[in-house]
Amino acid sequence: MTAPAIQIRPERELAPDGLDRLTSLVADDLAEVNRAILARMQSSVPLIPQLASYIVAAGGKRLRPLLTLASARLCAHDGNRHVALATAVEFIHTATLLHDDVVDESERRRGRASANALFGNKPSVLVGDFLFSRAFQLMVEDGSLDVLRILSNASAVIAEGEVLQLATANDLGTDENSYLDVIRAKTAALFEAACEIGGVIADRPVEEIQALATYGANLGIAFQIVDDVLDYSAAQARLGKSIGDDFRDGKVTLPVVLAYARADEATRAWWRRCLEDQDQREGDLERAIDEIRRTHGFRDAILRARTYGEQATAALALFPSSPIRDAMLDVVTFTIEREF
Amino acid sequence: MTAPAIQIRPERELAPDGLDRLTSLVADDLAEVNRAILARMQSSVPLIPQLASYIVAAGGKRLRPLLTLASARLCAHDGNRHVALATAVEFIHTATLLHDDVVDESERRRGRASANALFGNKPSVLVGDFLFSRAFQLMVEDGSLDVLRILSNASAVIAEGEVLQLATANDLGTDENSYLDVIRAKTAALFEAACEIGGVIADRPVEEIQALATYGANLGIAFQIVDDVLDYSAAQARLGKSIGDDFRDGKVTLPVVLAYARADEATRAWWRRCLEDQDQREGDLERAIDEIRRTHGFRDAILRARTYGEQATAALALFPSSPIRDAMLDVVTFTIEREF
């Protein structure tokens, strides 16, 4: 496996993990969220908590619920509503992961067997439905129609994004705008909603709620672009994470969009064979990595992620400096300058 | 194919179709629901309305939204809220159908190719998610937290029932109580909720709302028992509907529970080979039909359905006689005495 020469250096000193500061600032809330996750995935049907705990309690960064907790804290929400709503956000996210893995026929998730690989597709679909319903039950208990509106809208948009992704897969006619449409919907919509509801429950002025939404949406776009770069990253392979999943699935992500646009006709024909005809041979993934690197596809994708990151950062300028705000800015840097 | 000798005669004169009277009484509302279904399945992603219209606009009896319309009318609801909520109920139902067909790997639905067979499993899962989200958007627009609570609870229970059904499949240790737990959850919960919300939006006293819920729950149980009988019915086969799906899937439905309990040891071993080992051979479905008939499994399943039907009927005694109430009583008879 050829290592792609992705050299992204943080522009300022980073904590060992840029999420650490935020995580420690809301540690008590996050512990409550983790307890709520465990409590609310229970069911009289044992397979549900078995499967749900395998995926939901098995780690992950809890990035989306962290954003709800952080936004609520930034807005000086003085109650406890952010905990249940952060739990709802994580349940929606987990439901989409379960369904994604069924749709992608994934065998790995977070460095181990995916739930569908271990339990089968059937319970993965149905437990996803259960967690999605639970999320709405949590919102109903909270009682805010605004929150219900924001998260039901986000859920519909996520599903649209996932279907759009299916439609753009195996289609090298996909351009940067179509790619952005997909990731805005499938990823950024939930980041945006997760942040927005933090401001809503604190009853903040509309411009602050909008600033949180802008922060979340741009962070989400940056996050997904970087995720799509990392799917080709040798450093990920060294960390034991699988790479090349998007390539094998024929997904046309930003690095591929850029490389294809800059390729000569012979190379384009090769890309089409790999991604449109799904005729992939020994060495094709390595060549894809080389082609993307040669055409600066990785570098330019990261540059675009940085642009979205800057917009996320700029949105928080509305709020006075504080430990929580600065930690939310760290999250932007962490998202973009993650381990390659 | 041996015809099972199921002879269920209506005890009173029936309209040609026991749903006709109710359907014609709420015809204007139902036309509005059909328009709302078409309008609200739209999306900027063309595959969504394509697939959704294939399943949702392709017919079916619209039984669940009819129940919402009828209950609202029975309770003299004087607004238009029942239309959007009946649409939400149908979207939840359609989402579960799409996911069920993926889970069951069904190839047929309502006499033609299932959506998953035609469009693939991936969009079926995702369009199900979309319709489910749309249902919640419709409820949020309506603005009743009570309705949101009832339908989010029902959705969670449906998912639990579907998972429980997976757990009882291929298990001839499933008894009548476990079977009832499954169908109460996977089927009756939505019938119950569909009726209950009709009373809620009319702001009726709790005992009337409860009576509607009781009507719906018992009707739903009766409906599913009869559906499970019909899956072995030669008359269904004559109508061009597929039969034997449950048998092939190893589902342990009431006719099988009754036949297995009443079988000798050699026949039990045969049932276990067919449903637990999933080792099915030429003639096994025909033998299953014979075994169930011989042990009065069909007759007694229908008798149980009638008992639930009587409870549904009794619950409506709280309401004075009216055309709409009497049509709702017809629906009970229709549900149980459907074409075998």
Coordinates of N, CA, C and O in Angstrom, one line a residue, chain A residues 42-48 95-96 99-100 102-105 121-123 125-127 129-130 132-134 136-137 139-140 143-145 148-149 152-157 159-164 166-167, chain B residues 42-48 95-96 99-100 102-105 121-123 125-127 129-130 132-134 136-137 139-140 143-145 148-149 152-157 159-164 166-167:
Chain A
Q42 N -33.0 0.4 26.6 CA -33.6 -0.8 27.2 C -35.0 -1.1 26.5 O -35.7 -0.3 26.0
S43 N -35.3 -2.4 26.5 CA -36.6 -2.9 26.0 C -36.8 -4.3 26.5 O -35.9 -5.0 27.0
S44 N -38.1 -4.6 26.5 CA -38.4 -6.0 27.0 C -38.0 -7.0 26.0 O -38.0 -8.2 26.3
V45 N -37.6 -6.6 24.8 CA -37.1 -7.5 23.8 C -35.5 -7.5 23.9 O -34.9 -6.5 23.4
P46 N -34.9 -8.6 24.4 CA -33.5 -8.5 24.7 C -32.6 -8.2 23.6 O -31.5 -7.6 23.8
L47 N -32.9 -8.6 22.4 CA -32.0 -8.4 21.2 C -31.8 -6.9 21.0 O -30.8 -6.5 20.5
I48 N -32.8 -6.1 21.4 CA -32.6 -4.6 21.1 C -31.5 -4.0 22.0 O -30.6 -3.4 21.4
A95 N -29.1 5.3 14.7 CA -30.0 4.7 13.7 C -29.5 4.8 12.3 O -29.6 3.9 11.5
T96 N -29.0 6.0 12.0 CA -28.5 6.2 10.6 C -27.3 5.3 10.3 O -27.1 4.8 9.3
H99 N -28.5 1.8 9.7 CA -29.1 1.6 8.3 C -28.0 1.8 7.2 O -28.0 1.1 6.2
D100 N -27.1 2.7 7.5 CA -25.9 2.9 6.5 C -25.2 1.6 6.3 O -24.8 1.3 5.2
V102 N -26.1 -1.4 6.7 CA -26.9 -2.3 6.0 C -26.9 -2.0 4.5 O -26.6 -2.8 3.6
V103 N -27.1 -0.7 4.2 CA -27.1 -0.2 2.8 C -25.7 -0.4 2.2 O -25.7 -0.9 1.0
D104 N -24.6 -0.1 2.9 CA -23.3 -0.3 2.3 C -22.8 -1.7 2.4 O -21.7 -2.0 1.9
E105 N -23.5 -2.6 3.0 CA -23.1 -3.9 3.3 C -21.7 -3.9 4.0 O -20.8 -4.7 3.7
N121 N -28.6 -8.3 8.9 CA -29.2 -7.1 8.4 C -30.6 -6.8 9.1 O -30.9 -5.7 9.3
K122 N -31.3 -7.9 9.3 CA -32.7 -7.7 9.8 C -32.8 -7.0 11.1 O -33.4 -5.9 11.2
P123 N -32.1 -7.5 12.1 CA -32.2 -6.7 13.4 C -31.6 -5.3 13.3 O -32.0 -4.4 14.0
V125 N -31.7 -3.2 10.7 CA -32.8 -2.3 10.2 C -33.8 -2.0 11.3 O -34.1 -0.8 11.6
L126 N -34.2 -3.0 12.0 CA -35.3 -2.8 13.0 C -34.9 -2.1 14.3 O -35.6 -1.3 14.8
V127 N -33.7 -2.4 14.7 CA -33.2 -1.7 15.9 C -32.9 -0.2 15.6 O -33.1 0.7 16.4
D129 N -34.8 1.4 13.5 CA -36.1 2.0 13.6 C -36.5 2.3 15.1 O -37.1 3.3 15.4
F130 N -36.1 1.3 15.9 CA -36.4 1.5 17.4 C -35.7 2.7 17.9 O -36.3 3.5 18.6
F132 N -34.6 5.3 16.4 CA -35.2 6.5 15.8 C -36.5 6.9 16.5 O -36.7 8.0 16.9
S133 N -37.3 5.9 16.8 CA -38.5 6.1 17.5 C -38.2 6.6 19.0 O -38.9 7.5 19.5
R134 N -37.3 6.0 19.6 CA -36.9 6.4 20.9 C -36.4 7.9 21.0 O -36.7 8.6 21.9
F136 N -37.5 10.2 19.1 CA -38.7 11.1 19.1 C -39.4 11.0 20.5 O -40.0 12.0 20.9
Q137 N -39.4 9.8 21.1 CA -40.0 9.8 22.4 C -39.3 10.7 23.4 O -39.9 11.4 24.2
M139 N -37.7 13.4 22.7 CA -38.1 14.8 22.3 C -39.5 15.2 22.8 O -39.7 16.3 23.3
V140 N -40.4 14.2 22.7 CA -41.8 14.5 23.1 C -41.8 14.7 24.6 O -42.5 15.6 25.1
G143 N -40.8 18.1 25.3 CA -41.9 18.9 25.1 C -41.8 20.2 24.2 O -42.7 21.0 24.1
S144 N -40.7 20.3 23.5 CA -40.5 21.5 22.7 C -40.8 21.2 21.2 O -40.2 20.4 20.6
L145 N -41.9 21.8 20.7 CA -42.2 21.6 19.3 C -41.1 22.2 18.4 O -40.9 21.6 17.3
L148 N -38.6 19.4 18.2 CA -39.2 18.4 17.3 C -39.2 18.8 15.8 O -38.9 17.9 15.0
R149 N -39.5 20.0 15.6 CA -39.4 20.5 14.2 C -38.0 20.4 13.6 O -37.8 19.8 12.5
S152 N -37.0 16.6 13.3 CA -37.7 15.8 12.3 C -37.3 16.3 10.9 O -37.2 15.5 10.0
N153 N -37.1 17.7 10.8 CA -36.6 18.2 9.5 C -35.3 17.6 9.1 O -35.0 17.1 8.0
A154 N -34.4 17.6 10.1 CA -33.0 17.1 9.9 C -33.1 15.6 9.5 O -32.4 15.2 8.6
S155 N -34.0 14.8 10.2 CA -34.1 13.4 9.9 C -34.5 13.2 8.4 O -34.0 12.3 7.7
A156 N -35.5 14.0 8.0 CA -35.9 13.8 6.6 C -34.8 14.2 5.6 O -34.6 13.5 4.6
V157 N -34.1 15.2 5.9 CA -33.0 15.7 5.1 C -31.9 14.6 5.0 O -31.3 14.3 4.0
A159 N -32.2 11.4 5.4 CA -32.7 10.3 4.5 C -32.6 10.7 3.0 O -32.1 9.9 2.2
E160 N -32.9 11.9 2.7 CA -32.8 12.4 1.3 C -31.3 12.4 0.9 O -31.0 12.0 -0.2
G161 N -30.4 12.8 1.8 CA -29.0 12.8 1.4 C -28.5 11.4 1.2 O -27.7 11.2 0.3
E162 N -29.0 10.4 2.0 CA -28.5 9.0 1.8 C -29.0 8.5 0.4 O -28.3 7.8 -0.2
V163 N -30.3 8.8 0.1 CA -30.8 8.4 -1.2 C -30.0 9.1 -2.3 O -29.7 8.4 -3.3
L164 N -29.8 10.4 -2.2 CA -29.0 11.1 -3.2 C -27.6 10.5 -3.4 O -27.1 10.4 -4.5
L166 N -26.9 7.4 -3.0 CA -27.0 6.2 -3.8 C -27.1 6.5 -5.3 O -26.5 5.8 -6.1
A167 N -27.8 7.7 -5.6 CA -28.0 8.1 -7.0 C -26.6 8.6 -7.6 O -26.4 8.4 -8.8
Chain B
Q42 N -43.1 14.1 -2.0 CA -42.3 14.7 -2.9 C -40.9 15.1 -2.2 O -40.8 15.2 -1.0
S43 N -39.9 15.1 -3.1 CA -38.6 15.4 -2.6 C -37.8 15.9 -3.8 O -38.1 15.6 -4.9
S44 N -36.7 16.7 -3.6 CA -35.8 17.1 -4.7 C -35.0 15.9 -5.2 O -34.4 16.0 -6.2
V45 N -35.1 14.8 -4.4 CA -34.3 13.6 -4.9 C -35.4 12.7 -5.5 O -36.2 12.1 -4.9
P46 N -35.3 12.6 -6.9 CA -36.4 11.9 -7.6 C -36.7 10.5 -7.2 O -37.8 10.0 -7.3
L47 N -35.7 9.7 -6.8 CA -35.9 8.3 -6.5 C -36.9 8.2 -5.3 O -37.6 7.2 -5.2
I48 N -36.9 9.2 -4.5 CA -37.8 9.1 -3.3 C -39.3 9.0 -3.7 O -40.0 8.1 -3.4
A95 N -43.6 3.0 5.8 CA -42.2 2.9 6.2 C -42.0 1.5 6.8 O -41.0 0.8 6.4
T96 N -42.9 1.0 7.6 CA -42.8 -0.3 8.2 C -42.9 -1.4 7.1 O -42.2 -2.4 7.1
H99 N -39.6 -1.6 5.3 CA -38.5 -2.2 6.1 C -38.9 -3.7 6.3 O -37.9 -4.6 6.2
D100 N -40.1 -4.0 6.5 CA -40.5 -5.5 6.6 C -40.1 -6.2 5.4 O -39.7 -7.4 5.5
V102 N -37.8 -5.7 3.3 CA -36.3 -5.9 3.2 C -36.0 -7.0 4.2 O -35.2 -7.9 3.9
V103 N -36.6 -6.9 5.4 CA -36.2 -7.9 6.4 C -36.7 -9.3 6.0 O -35.9 -10.3 6.2
D104 N -37.8 -9.4 5.4 CA -38.4 -10.7 5.0 C -37.8 -11.1 3.6 O -38.2 -12.2 3.2
E105 N -37.1 -10.3 3.0 CA -36.6 -10.5 1.6 C -37.8 -10.9 0.7 O -37.7 -11.8 -0.1
N121 N -32.8 -3.2 -2.0 CA -32.9 -3.1 -0.6 C -32.5 -1.7 -0.1 O -33.1 -1.1 0.8
K122 N -31.5 -1.2 -0.7 CA -30.9 0.1 -0.2 C -31.9 1.2 -0.2 O -32.2 1.8 0.8
P123 N -32.5 1.6 -1.4 CA -33.4 2.7 -1.4 C -34.7 2.3 -0.5 O -35.3 3.2 0.0
V125 N -34.8 0.8 2.4 CA -34.5 1.1 3.7 C -34.5 2.6 3.9 O -35.2 3.2 4.8
L126 N -33.9 3.4 3.0 CA -33.7 4.8 3.1 C -35.0 5.6 2.9 O -35.3 6.5 3.5
V127 N -35.8 5.1 1.9 CA -37.1 5.8 1.6 C -38.1 5.5 2.8 O -38.8 6.4 3.2
D129 N -37.0 5.3 5.9 CA -36.6 6.3 6.9 C -37.2 7.7 6.5 O -37.6 8.5 7.4
F130 N -37.1 8.0 5.2 CA -37.7 9.3 4.8 C -39.1 9.5 5.1 O -39.6 10.5 5.7
F132 N -40.9 7.9 7.3 CA -41.0 7.9 8.8 C -40.7 9.3 9.3 O -41.5 9.9 10.1
S133 N -39.7 10.0 8.8 CA -39.4 11.4 9.2 C -40.5 12.3 8.7 O -40.9 13.2 9.5
R134 N -41.0 12.1 7.5 CA -42.1 12.9 7.0 C -43.3 12.8 7.9 O -44.0 13.8 8.2
F136 N -43.3 12.4 11.1 CA -43.1 13.3 12.3 C -43.2 14.7 11.9 O -43.7 15.6 12.7
Q137 N -42.7 15.1 10.7 CA -42.9 16.5 10.2 C -44.4 16.9 10.2 O -44.7 17.9 10.6
M139 N -46.8 15.6 11.9 CA -47.3 15.7 13.3 C -46.8 17.0 13.9 O -47.6 17.7 14.7
V140 N -45.6 17.4 13.7 CA -45.1 18.6 14.2 C -45.9 19.8 13.7 O -46.2 20.8 14.4
G143 N -48.9 20.1 15.5 CA -48.6 20.8 16.8 C -49.1 20.2 18.1 O -49.0 20.8 19.1
S144 N -49.7 18.9 18.0 CA -50.1 18.3 19.3 C -49.1 17.4 19.9 O -48.8 16.4 19.3
L145 N -48.6 17.7 21.1 CA -47.7 16.9 21.7 C -48.3 15.5 22.1 O -47.6 14.5 22.2
L148 N -48.1 13.4 19.1 CA -46.7 13.0 18.9 C -46.3 11.9 19.9 O -45.6 11.0 19.5
R149 N -46.8 12.1 21.1 CA -46.5 11.0 22.1 C -47.1 9.7 21.7 O -46.4 8.7 21.7
S152 N -45.2 8.4 18.5 CA -43.8 8.0 18.7 C -43.8 6.7 19.6 O -43.0 5.8 19.4
N153 N -44.7 6.6 20.6 CA -44.8 5.4 21.4 C -45.1 4.2 20.5 O -44.5 3.1 20.6
A154 N -46.1 4.4 19.7 CA -46.5 3.3 18.8 C -45.4 2.9 17.9 O -45.2 1.7 17.7
S155 N -44.6 3.8 17.4 CA -43.5 3.5 16.5 C -42.5 2.7 17.2 O -41.9 1.7 16.6
A156 N -42.2 3.0 18.4 CA -41.2 2.3 19.2 C -41.7 0.8 19.4 O -41.0 -0.1 19.3
V157 N -43.0 0.7 19.8 CA -43.6 -0.6 20.0 C -43.6 -1.4 18.8 O -43.3 -2.6 18.8
A159 N -41.5 -1.3 16.3 CA -40.1 -1.8 16.1 C -39.8 -3.0 17.0 O -39.2 -4.0 16.7
E160 N -40.2 -2.8 18.3 CA -40.0 -3.9 19.3 C -40.7 -5.2 18.8 O -40.2 -6.3 18.9
G161 N -41.9 -5.0 18.3 CA -42.7 -6.2 17.8 C -42.0 -6.9 16.7 O -42.0 -8.1 16.6
E162 N -41.4 -6.1 15.8 CA -40.7 -6.7 14.6 C -39.5 -7.4 15.1 O -39.2 -8.5 14.5
V163 N -38.8 -6.9 16.0 CA -37.6 -7.6 16.5 C -38.0 -8.8 17.3 O -37.4 -9.9 17.1
L164 N -39.1 -8.8 18.1 CA -39.6 -9.9 18.8 C -40.0 -11.0 17.8 O -39.8 -12.2 18.0
L166 N -38.7 -11.5 14.9 CA -37.4 -12.2 14.5 C -37.0 -13.3 15.5 O -36.6 -14.3 15.1
A167 N -37.2 -12.9 16.8 CA -36.7 -13.8 17.8 C -37.6 -15.1 17.9 O -37.1 -16.1 18.3

